[in-house]
Amino acid sequence: MLVLSFDGTSHGAGYSAALKGVPRGFEISVDKIKNELRRRRVGVGRSERQLSETDEIIFLNGLDNGVTTGAVLRFFIPNAVEVASDGTKPITAIRSGHADLAGCVKLGLENARPVCEEASARNTVVYTAAGAICRQILEKKGLSFFSYAEKIGGVETSQTDFDTQSLLQSEKRRVRCPDPAAALAMEREIISARERGETLGGRARVLCFGLPTGTGEFKSLEGRLSCRLVGRLASIPSVKGVWFGDGENYFPDELAAKGNEIIYATNRCGGVVGGMSNGREISVALTVKPVPTRRKKSETIDIVTCKTVETHFERADVCVVESVGVIAENLLAFELLDCILEENRVVFRRFDKSLFDGENTVFATDAVVADKLGLYGENVFCFEQGEHAKSFEQVTKFLQFLSARGCGKDTLVVAVGGGSVGDAAGFAASVFCRGVRLVQVPTTLLSMLDSSVGGKTAVDFCGVKNAVGTVYPAETTLVDFSLLDFLPRSLADEGRGELFKYAYLDENISRLIDENADLKVLVESCLKYKQRIVSIDESDLLLRRKLNLGHTLGHAFETAFRLPHGQAVANGLFYETQIACFLKICSPDFWKKKRAVLQQNFEIIKEFDEEQIVALCLSDKKNISRKISLMLPDGRFGVRETFLNAEELNGLLKRCYLNRETTISILV
């Protein structure tokens, strides 16, 4: 996830900024960033301040010889010396079109200067620079960005469908509009407004070409591409409205067949339907207000005396429509890269230590994996084998290791191993220095399918599995299928329980298993499914809880019988499906089918102490109000979360136990 933080004021020394989440290995041109900053400040309608600003950008961290390191990108953009003294004058003649009054009320001030400084549109220099970094990464992936003035004052271009050549050509005009006649008329409109002491609003059109179909999410409110883009673009101070394509004049687009592909022949929707990109260019219109500060004198109220006075004036742009377009281009790139990174946190490639080696990198693994992969050196920490790694004792030793090496916030922890190593190292990474960078490299089928994706970290506590943990997603999960070749057969098989769980949840995965699909195809399908669920509900509030299918009873069996996790999940699936049948959540036929499949592929426990299993289930972290949470399959690739008290679950388990050798007809 990309995170941008900045500090600075309009008339201070400048702006310090930190951009977290930019992946490593991308070449970034400072000159290209400066060009976007230049485009932001030029234009017929801009004020004299823009002539004094040079918008230099100084990188302090995160770039090594012009290539991103994966660490936080820190940079500084100085303000021009000539304007530094302006920030000392108090403002009491508040301006209705700025944040003055609301900010003073919020902060209890009688001087709007602090609000003016921090809420200034000068902040957008940071937005533009951060977006320009993201833009370069996306341009390497074939995306391109444009903007133009669609309307300024009373002048509006009648044409709407411009090709990229026309858009590039418009950069050479004094007003950036692909329609030459409209561009000249807009220029005259701006000059006339300047002479009158007025300001002008209008509309900017922002475009992105090359975004793949399906970017975004239709099931999640926050994940809808339209929601994300509107929120980001509306953060530009002068923007008062955002719409896609033809906006209120929209009517359904026309589809066409192109070979075996169905495409959108028209783009009245602006490239976004149902919260996702549709393969056409993203086309967004931004309504831009007239700049509230005008040379023409007007009256307001003094915040101290409450008397009528002349409105405060320093400098003012006449029209910022073109500048808003440039800022929006780069913010659009920022949000699209964030969306793409979230949807592609898993990469499939061969593991090589040199991919991550660096003075701030620490590898967390175990002795067996270290020996197989040649992970040796002062920056390698080995956890104990298996579940023993997930103890506070082991995590404490790792934290001491990090501290002794002088590790800090810029440390990268690379967890190379099975689920236990990933859980323990991930937990340590989430709490050391309140969170350092994390990469997961799973080496078992189980960890590829389960623990390495989604951000759940955990240690066992007081005899309860995964009792303490955090949600701390790795910035990348690297899946290398060749690592499975190092495994003994028992570990290679252990992940099959999780595979069968996914078959309960997704029709496509169920079909692939029935067809004996290649393991790589299965793993990729499972990870794609899990990534989508996690992106919608990372905090495990509702939808993600379905991934706990088989795990409530599974974890209890795992603890009671010291089973491998995959086998325990298979047993959990077996008994939770049987309980679902008892409660008429799934059909007898579904239970009969799953019973046969699970018995054929796994050793199912038939003798157990119901009270012990219930006691272990009572410690499960998913429980609410001392009621045990079971995710029970409905037989239609869905689940129903069911809460049972200890007595109810005990009775159902007894019923399972009594019928352990019987046929399906007796069960119902």
XYZ file of C-alpha atoms in Angstrom:
668
model
C 0.000 0.000 0.000
C 1.348 3.407 -0.971
C 1.394 5.953 1.840
C 2.311 9.617 1.339
C 3.128 11.856 4.286
C 4.445 15.410 4.102
C 5.109 18.503 6.184
C 5.700 22.105 5.239
C 4.009 25.447 4.687
C 3.371 27.669 1.720
C 5.877 30.330 2.809
C 8.244 28.219 4.889
C 11.519 26.631 3.859
C 9.760 24.025 1.756
C 8.109 20.619 1.899
C 9.533 17.409 3.330
C 7.808 14.266 2.093
C 7.961 10.510 2.625
C 6.493 8.000 0.183
C 6.217 4.442 1.487
C 5.464 1.341 -0.562
C 7.251 2.036 -3.847
C 8.715 -1.292 -5.007
C 12.429 -1.746 -5.494
C 14.272 -1.955 -8.779
C 12.634 0.843 -10.780
C 14.710 3.543 -12.425
C 13.377 7.000 -11.560
C 14.379 10.113 -13.492
C 14.566 13.257 -11.363
C 14.368 15.319 -14.553
C 10.989 13.756 -15.384
C 9.691 14.624 -11.913
C 10.907 18.205 -12.349
C 9.167 18.361 -15.722
C 5.837 17.472 -14.083
C 6.470 20.137 -11.440
C 7.189 22.617 -14.239
C 3.979 21.682 -16.056
C 2.088 22.245 -12.804
C 3.302 25.817 -12.328
C 3.169 27.203 -15.889
C 0.187 28.596 -17.760
C -1.409 31.834 -18.888
C -3.581 31.939 -15.789
C -0.862 31.438 -13.185
C 0.375 34.073 -10.688
C 3.724 35.808 -10.406
C 4.773 33.470 -7.592
C 5.123 30.634 -10.066
C 7.838 32.624 -11.870
C 9.925 32.716 -8.692
C 9.581 29.007 -7.901
C 11.975 26.501 -9.451
C 10.611 23.433 -7.630
C 13.892 21.627 -7.220
C 13.567 18.169 -5.667
C 16.217 16.666 -3.415
C 16.088 12.946 -2.585
C 17.324 11.993 0.871
C 16.568 8.258 0.895
C 15.126 5.434 -1.177
C 17.047 5.986 -4.419
C 20.408 4.382 -5.154
C 21.952 5.675 -8.381
C 18.483 6.596 -9.555
C 16.946 3.182 -8.781
C 14.352 2.592 -6.065
C 15.612 0.485 -3.155
C 12.200 -0.402 -1.721
C 12.876 1.752 1.333
C 10.790 4.832 2.101
C 11.410 7.515 -0.519
C 12.199 10.746 1.317
C 12.536 14.012 -0.575
C 12.532 17.760 -0.031
C 11.139 20.501 -2.290
C 12.366 23.966 -1.224
C 10.274 27.107 -1.527
C 11.877 30.115 -3.218
C 13.800 32.389 -0.835
C 11.991 35.463 -2.144
C 8.636 34.489 -0.631
C 9.808 33.159 2.742
C 9.044 36.387 4.638
C 5.390 36.530 3.531
C 4.413 33.824 5.972
C 4.663 36.097 9.040
C 1.758 38.462 8.297
C -1.433 37.677 10.268
C -4.701 37.168 8.415
C -7.889 38.285 10.167
C -9.880 39.407 7.122
C -10.965 35.872 6.376
C -11.683 34.622 2.863
C -14.921 32.716 2.389
C -13.582 30.544 -0.423
C -10.605 29.246 1.576
C -10.227 27.153 4.719
C -9.779 30.285 6.871
C -12.967 30.323 8.967
C -13.464 26.572 9.374
C -9.773 26.122 10.231
C -9.785 28.925 12.806
C -12.883 27.490 14.481
C -11.351 24.006 14.475
C -8.055 25.175 16.014
C -9.413 28.010 18.184
C -7.444 30.734 16.354
C -7.979 34.448 15.740
C -5.354 34.512 13.004
C -5.952 32.526 9.846
C -2.277 32.591 8.809
C -1.455 29.079 10.154
C -4.506 27.682 8.342
C -3.620 29.551 5.150
C -0.071 28.184 5.254
C -0.973 24.538 5.860
C -4.092 24.359 3.669
C -2.435 26.122 0.746
C -2.670 24.709 -2.757
C 1.134 24.874 -2.670
C 0.794 21.433 -1.021
C 0.019 20.042 -4.448
C 3.699 20.295 -5.335
C 4.106 17.198 -3.132
C 1.104 15.450 -4.705
C 2.598 16.052 -8.137
C 6.102 14.865 -7.236
C 4.882 11.678 -5.535
C 2.546 10.941 -8.422
C 5.319 11.587 -10.940
C 7.369 8.822 -9.303
C 4.444 6.395 -9.605
C 3.783 7.577 -13.136
C 7.266 6.555 -14.294
C 6.729 3.032 -12.965
C 3.391 2.735 -14.776
C 4.757 4.198 -18.007
C 7.276 1.349 -18.035
C 4.250 -0.976 -17.963
C 2.696 0.709 -21.001
C 0.331 3.202 -19.346
C 0.215 6.846 -20.465
C -1.381 9.944 -18.933
C -2.761 13.177 -20.380
C -4.912 16.126 -19.382
C -6.339 19.191 -21.052
C -8.614 22.144 -20.413
C -12.095 21.139 -21.542
C -13.708 24.359 -20.374
C -12.434 27.707 -19.064
C -14.938 30.378 -18.113
C -17.512 30.525 -20.882
C -15.344 28.786 -23.481
C -15.739 25.042 -24.002
C -14.323 22.691 -26.607
C -17.041 20.990 -28.624
C -14.856 17.964 -29.364
C -14.408 15.211 -26.781
C -12.669 12.279 -28.480
C -9.030 13.285 -29.007
C -6.277 10.886 -30.036
C -2.945 10.746 -28.220
C -1.166 12.669 -30.986
C -3.553 15.610 -30.565
C -3.098 15.462 -26.809
C 0.698 15.563 -27.171
C 0.436 18.436 -29.635
C -1.607 20.480 -27.143
C 1.403 20.656 -24.796
C 2.933 23.231 -27.166
C -0.001 25.661 -26.894
C -0.235 28.503 -24.369
C -3.453 26.903 -23.129
C -3.311 23.103 -23.113
C -6.330 22.144 -25.197
C -6.271 19.819 -28.251
C -8.875 22.001 -29.988
C -6.793 24.889 -31.482
C -9.707 27.311 -31.815
C -10.908 26.644 -28.280
C -7.348 27.022 -26.943
C -7.072 30.533 -28.435
C -10.502 31.523 -27.124
C -9.598 30.215 -23.647
C -6.399 32.288 -23.681
C -8.374 35.442 -24.531
C -10.866 34.603 -21.770
C -8.070 34.351 -19.186
C -6.422 37.617 -20.293
C -9.759 39.424 -20.097
C -10.429 38.091 -16.590
C -6.975 39.217 -15.437
C -7.643 42.732 -16.714
C -10.936 42.821 -14.786
C -9.355 41.486 -11.585
C -11.542 38.378 -11.782
C -10.749 34.669 -11.700
C -12.107 31.797 -13.781
C -13.136 28.226 -13.143
C -13.753 25.508 -15.662
C -13.282 21.822 -16.298
C -10.169 19.674 -16.735
C -10.259 16.308 -18.477
C -7.763 13.665 -17.288
C -6.994 10.500 -19.264
C -5.082 7.275 -18.730
C -4.488 4.811 -21.576
C -3.358 1.204 -21.189
C -4.965 0.125 -17.914
C -5.835 -3.604 -18.055
C -9.448 -4.744 -17.789
C -10.581 -5.707 -14.308
C -8.446 -3.350 -12.219
C -10.459 -2.489 -9.117
C -13.161 -4.379 -7.263
C -16.940 -4.650 -7.568
C -17.669 -6.294 -4.218
C -15.979 -3.824 -1.878
C -17.076 -0.241 -1.229
C -13.542 1.067 -0.705
C -12.062 -1.165 -3.396
C -14.203 0.150 -6.250
C -11.905 1.900 -8.703
C -14.400 4.732 -9.117
C -14.495 5.283 -5.348
C -10.708 5.299 -5.064
C -10.178 7.704 -7.944
C -12.897 10.141 -6.878
C -11.459 10.321 -3.359
C -7.924 10.901 -4.595
C -8.796 13.468 -7.265
C -11.200 15.365 -5.017
C -8.273 15.997 -2.639
C -7.027 18.693 -5.031
C -8.083 21.973 -3.333
C -9.773 23.600 -6.356
C -11.774 20.531 -7.418
C -15.503 20.721 -6.673
C -16.745 17.786 -8.729
C -15.520 14.561 -10.333
C -17.297 12.513 -12.974
C -16.410 9.704 -15.353
C -16.929 9.810 -19.099
C -20.102 11.629 -20.057
C -21.271 11.951 -16.457
C -24.958 12.801 -16.172
C -25.330 12.520 -19.958
C -24.187 8.897 -19.941
C -26.160 6.191 -21.679
C -25.016 2.584 -22.162
C -21.944 1.947 -24.284
C -21.837 -0.278 -27.338
C -19.950 -3.577 -27.300
C -18.201 -5.157 -30.261
C -16.459 -8.431 -31.050
C -12.776 -8.242 -31.944
C -11.821 -11.781 -32.866
C -12.560 -13.838 -29.762
C -12.493 -10.757 -27.546
C -15.437 -8.550 -26.562
C -14.502 -4.880 -26.304
C -16.157 -1.546 -25.580
C -16.627 0.150 -28.943
C -17.546 3.419 -27.213
C -16.385 4.933 -23.938
C -19.230 6.999 -22.592
C -18.674 5.392 -19.177
C -15.137 6.782 -18.927
C -13.394 3.422 -18.752
C -14.936 2.338 -15.437
C -17.962 0.066 -14.979
C -19.096 -1.685 -11.820
C -16.092 -0.394 -9.914
C -13.553 -1.848 -12.377
C -11.652 -0.773 -15.474
C -13.179 -2.027 -18.727
C -10.153 -1.928 -21.039
C -10.821 1.530 -22.472
C -9.008 4.681 -21.421
C -9.878 6.116 -18.029
C -11.550 9.468 -18.724
C -12.361 11.721 -15.779
C -13.707 15.278 -15.794
C -12.893 17.587 -12.878
C -14.978 20.660 -12.138
C -12.572 23.408 -11.046
C -13.809 26.401 -9.065
C -12.696 29.990 -9.770
C -9.794 30.907 -7.488
C -11.454 32.551 -4.431
C -8.727 35.195 -3.977
C -9.228 37.981 -6.521
C -7.475 41.262 -7.275
C -10.883 42.884 -7.506
C -11.741 44.309 -4.104
C -14.503 42.654 -2.081
C -15.750 42.698 1.488
C -15.667 40.116 4.258
C -15.811 39.870 8.071
C -12.822 40.346 10.389
C -12.491 37.285 12.631
C -11.374 39.401 15.629
C -13.717 42.425 15.429
C -16.598 40.810 13.495
C -16.765 44.019 11.448
C -16.959 44.378 7.688
C -13.509 44.819 6.138
C -11.772 44.426 2.798
C -10.856 40.813 1.962
C -7.227 39.801 2.480
C -5.182 39.543 -0.724
C -1.593 38.398 -1.364
C -1.217 36.822 -4.780
C -3.730 35.072 -6.941
C -3.869 32.871 -9.989
C -6.481 33.872 -12.530
C -7.183 30.299 -13.651
C -5.767 26.955 -12.471
C -7.707 24.544 -14.691
C -4.599 23.420 -16.594
C -2.550 23.052 -13.412
C -5.293 20.989 -11.800
C -5.120 18.708 -14.830
C -1.387 18.103 -14.324
C -1.802 17.459 -10.601
C -4.673 15.090 -11.405
C -2.625 13.169 -14.006
C -0.030 12.383 -11.375
C -2.495 11.664 -8.580
C -4.279 9.321 -10.977
C -0.965 7.510 -11.483
C -0.463 7.356 -7.711
C -3.837 5.736 -7.082
C -3.640 3.346 -10.024
C -0.190 2.125 -8.980
C -1.463 1.624 -5.440
C -4.395 -0.390 -6.772
C -2.172 -2.496 -9.046
C 0.354 -3.162 -6.269
C -2.409 -4.282 -3.898
C -3.741 -6.699 -6.502
C -0.271 -8.040 -7.350
C 1.505 -8.507 -4.050
C 2.393 -12.062 -5.053
C 5.142 -12.533 -7.646
C 6.129 -15.839 -9.218
C 9.855 -16.107 -9.877
C 12.982 -17.941 -8.765
C 14.368 -16.981 -5.386
C 17.844 -15.502 -5.357
C 19.389 -14.051 -2.230
C 20.936 -11.254 -4.277
C 17.436 -9.923 -5.051
C 17.252 -8.644 -1.494
C 20.832 -8.539 -0.247
C 21.850 -5.189 1.213
C 23.223 -3.662 4.369
C 19.706 -3.244 5.791
C 18.479 -6.759 4.915
C 18.033 -9.584 7.416
C 17.047 -13.125 6.413
C 14.894 -15.173 8.796
C 14.800 -18.910 8.125
C 15.481 -22.269 9.789
C 18.565 -24.470 9.709
C 17.220 -26.907 7.112
C 16.202 -24.214 4.615
C 19.395 -22.251 5.269
C 21.457 -25.319 4.423
C 19.438 -26.124 1.275
C 19.572 -22.555 -0.080
C 23.014 -21.553 1.152
C 21.699 -18.811 3.417
C 24.705 -18.077 5.570
C 26.215 -14.946 7.039
C 25.905 -12.416 9.826
C 22.553 -11.211 8.506
C 20.875 -14.645 8.719
C 18.829 -15.731 11.749
C 17.636 -19.315 12.129
C 14.448 -20.109 14.027
C 13.834 -23.517 15.526
C 12.089 -26.073 13.336
C 8.322 -26.199 12.908
C 5.829 -24.952 15.471
C 8.657 -24.395 17.985
C 9.502 -21.229 16.035
C 6.192 -19.667 17.058
C 7.066 -18.925 20.671
C 7.789 -15.673 22.452
C 11.182 -17.088 23.356
C 12.105 -17.504 19.689
C 10.616 -14.156 18.675
C 12.505 -12.448 21.508
C 15.773 -13.976 20.290
C 15.079 -12.669 16.799
C 14.268 -9.190 18.128
C 17.517 -9.247 20.102
C 19.328 -10.267 16.911
C 17.837 -7.277 15.071
C 18.703 -4.915 17.897
C 22.284 -6.189 18.179
C 22.798 -5.538 14.457
C 21.671 -1.942 14.895
C 18.625 -2.472 12.693
C 16.173 0.383 12.360
C 13.025 1.467 10.597
C 14.608 0.924 7.179
C 15.346 -2.760 7.841
C 14.032 -5.365 5.401
C 13.135 -8.736 6.932
C 13.019 -11.542 4.356
C 11.258 -14.587 5.823
C 12.385 -17.702 3.921
C 10.718 -20.864 5.140
C 7.489 -22.585 6.004
C 4.469 -21.158 7.750
C 6.021 -21.165 11.222
C 9.013 -19.100 10.110
C 6.721 -16.748 8.183
C 4.384 -16.302 11.152
C 7.155 -15.694 13.692
C 9.324 -13.476 11.490
C 6.260 -11.554 10.317
C 5.161 -10.934 13.903
C 8.638 -9.718 14.843
C 8.779 -7.445 11.780
C 5.418 -5.944 12.709
C 6.508 -4.941 16.221
C 10.216 -4.115 15.807
C 10.542 -0.319 15.540
C 6.709 -0.418 15.268
C 6.995 -2.092 11.900
C 9.768 -2.705 9.379
C 9.636 -3.888 5.787
C 8.718 -7.526 5.228
C 9.017 -9.956 2.317
C 7.704 -13.519 2.537
C 9.370 -16.349 0.598
C 7.335 -19.507 1.356
C 9.174 -22.802 0.907
C 6.296 -25.230 1.536
C 3.028 -25.780 -0.274
C 1.151 -24.970 2.929
C 2.870 -21.625 3.441
C 2.391 -20.733 -0.232
C -1.342 -21.311 0.100
C -1.879 -20.011 3.603
C 0.397 -17.984 5.844
C 2.524 -16.033 3.354
C -0.396 -14.080 1.870
C -2.857 -11.904 3.748
C -0.683 -10.499 6.505
C -1.732 -12.622 9.465
C 1.213 -13.161 11.815
C 1.089 -15.153 15.027
C 2.808 -16.839 17.933
C 1.379 -19.524 20.187
C 0.619 -18.499 23.769
C -0.496 -20.359 26.889
C -0.959 -23.533 24.879
C -3.265 -21.840 22.363
C -2.255 -21.853 18.707
C -1.901 -18.402 17.099
C -3.248 -16.705 20.231
C -1.174 -13.535 19.794
C -0.558 -11.864 16.464
C -0.966 -8.928 14.139
C -2.249 -8.223 10.650
C 0.864 -7.034 8.825
C 0.913 -7.757 5.084
C 4.250 -8.369 3.414
C 5.099 -5.845 0.740
C 5.806 -8.825 -1.534
C 5.337 -12.578 -1.414
C 7.786 -14.333 -3.729
C 6.590 -17.785 -4.805
C 9.278 -20.060 -6.252
C 7.844 -23.490 -7.086
C 11.329 -24.983 -7.396
C 11.699 -24.635 -3.619
C 9.147 -27.434 -3.228
C 11.690 -29.824 -4.746
C 13.785 -29.558 -1.575
C 10.966 -30.831 0.635
C 10.485 -34.306 2.054
C 7.270 -35.946 0.839
C 5.474 -35.341 4.151
C 5.940 -31.567 3.934
C 5.065 -31.494 0.248
C 1.746 -33.205 1.047
C 0.942 -31.039 4.064
C -0.581 -28.214 2.041
C -3.249 -30.391 0.447
C -5.665 -29.735 3.301
C -5.670 -26.041 2.416
C -6.121 -26.906 -1.265
C -9.261 -28.873 -0.447
C -10.529 -25.957 1.642
C -10.326 -23.672 -1.399
C -12.305 -26.253 -3.384
C -15.173 -25.709 -0.915
C -15.075 -21.954 -1.573
C -14.428 -21.472 -5.279
C -16.064 -23.271 -8.191
C -13.074 -22.786 -10.497
C -10.623 -24.276 -7.977
C -12.991 -27.175 -7.334
C -13.081 -27.881 -11.067
C -9.287 -27.681 -11.340
C -8.874 -30.228 -8.544
C -11.415 -32.548 -10.183
C -9.446 -32.267 -13.428
C -6.118 -33.015 -11.677
C -4.755 -29.674 -12.828
C -1.073 -28.830 -12.583
C -0.019 -27.839 -9.063
C 1.275 -24.457 -10.210
C -2.082 -23.620 -11.779
C -3.854 -24.640 -8.577
C -1.589 -22.559 -6.343
C -1.887 -19.499 -8.575
C -5.693 -19.833 -8.580
C -5.832 -20.214 -4.800
C -3.578 -17.209 -4.235
C -5.585 -15.090 -6.662
C -8.748 -16.029 -4.779
C -7.222 -15.275 -1.380
C -5.684 -11.976 -2.512
C -9.076 -10.760 -3.656
C -10.777 -11.729 -0.397
C -8.020 -10.089 1.646
C -8.119 -6.903 -0.433
C -11.822 -6.575 0.374
C -11.584 -7.470 4.071
C -7.999 -7.323 5.303
C -9.099 -6.879 8.924
C -11.047 -10.159 9.022
C -14.334 -8.437 9.864
C -16.659 -10.591 7.765
C -15.829 -11.828 4.261
C -12.303 -12.986 5.088
C -13.640 -15.129 7.908
C -14.791 -17.666 5.315
C -11.107 -18.583 4.893
C -11.315 -20.020 8.421
C -13.420 -22.899 7.076
C -12.089 -26.095 8.638
C -9.846 -24.194 11.031
C -11.808 -23.978 14.288
C -11.970 -27.735 14.742
C -8.790 -28.112 12.690
C -6.688 -26.111 15.144
C -8.198 -28.083 18.023
C -7.237 -31.388 16.380
C -3.803 -29.966 15.542
C -3.134 -29.174 19.206
C -4.740 -32.290 20.681
C -3.103 -34.794 18.329
C -0.010 -32.818 17.216
C -1.106 -33.149 13.609
C 0.521 -31.350 10.686
C -1.567 -28.288 9.871
C -2.796 -29.522 6.487
C -3.983 -32.835 7.907
C -5.631 -31.009 10.812
C -7.525 -28.725 8.411
C -8.719 -31.773 6.461
C -10.099 -33.235 9.701
C -11.676 -29.878 10.483
C -13.339 -29.856 7.070
C -14.600 -33.393 7.611
C -16.304 -32.709 10.934
C -17.468 -29.172 10.157
C -19.145 -30.460 6.981
C -20.799 -33.217 8.998
C -22.056 -30.642 11.519
C -23.332 -28.475 8.643
C -25.320 -31.484 7.455
C -26.743 -32.068 10.966
C -27.830 -28.398 11.089
C -29.296 -28.602 7.557
C -26.889 -25.932 6.291
C -25.655 -28.253 3.540
C -27.392 -31.185 1.906
C -26.801 -34.867 2.765
C -25.571 -35.415 -0.794
C -22.930 -32.703 -0.378
C -21.729 -34.221 2.908
C -21.634 -37.671 1.346
C -19.509 -36.404 -1.549
C -17.061 -34.503 0.654
C -16.828 -37.346 3.155
C -15.727 -39.728 0.415
C -13.155 -37.292 -0.988
C -11.646 -36.452 2.405
C -11.502 -40.078 3.549
C -9.835 -41.032 0.288
C -7.115 -38.379 0.600
C -6.526 -37.990 4.347
C -6.352 -39.990 7.536
C -9.476 -38.981 9.449
C -9.393 -39.184 13.248
C -12.249 -41.306 14.598
C -11.432 -41.482 18.305
C -11.286 -38.199 20.238
C -12.337 -36.628 23.517
C -15.204 -34.254 22.745
C -14.694 -32.227 25.920
C -11.003 -31.688 25.129
C -11.815 -30.549 21.583
C -14.530 -28.180 22.840
C -12.172 -26.750 25.480
C -9.606 -26.012 22.794
C -12.276 -24.451 20.565
C -13.277 -22.135 23.422
C -9.833 -20.522 23.130
C -10.240 -19.780 19.421
C -9.676 -16.093 18.617
C -12.695 -15.940 16.284
C -15.152 -16.558 19.110
C -17.595 -13.885 20.218
C -19.138 -13.652 23.706
C -17.822 -17.100 24.655
C -19.654 -18.647 21.724
C -17.603 -20.801 19.377
C -17.409 -19.631 15.768
C -17.715 -22.320 13.113
C -17.583 -21.505 9.416
C -19.920 -24.156 8.018
C -20.133 -24.933 4.273
C -23.478 -24.493 2.538
C -22.604 -26.755 -0.402
C -22.852 -23.887 -2.897
C -19.303 -22.488 -2.516
C -20.432 -20.350 0.381
C -20.230 -20.580 4.147
C -22.469 -19.670 7.047
C -20.833 -18.524 10.260
C -22.556 -20.321 13.104
C -22.028 -19.615 16.804
C -22.454 -22.488 19.258
C -22.046 -22.674 22.994
C -19.860 -25.390 24.495
C -22.789 -27.673 25.254
C -24.173 -27.443 21.720
C -20.821 -28.204 20.094
C -20.196 -31.038 22.537
C -23.517 -32.601 21.587
C -22.828 -32.300 17.871
C -19.363 -33.829 18.242
C -20.836 -36.710 20.228
C -23.277 -37.240 17.405
C -20.362 -37.273 14.933
C -18.511 -39.733 17.173
C -21.470 -42.079 17.557
C -21.977 -42.128 13.801
C -18.322 -42.426 12.837
C -18.824 -45.837 11.167
C -22.359 -45.332 9.887
C -23.790 -44.533 6.499
C -25.228 -41.226 5.375
C -28.800 -42.469 5.798
C -28.320 -42.821 9.564
C -26.797 -39.330 9.861
C -29.977 -37.640 8.729
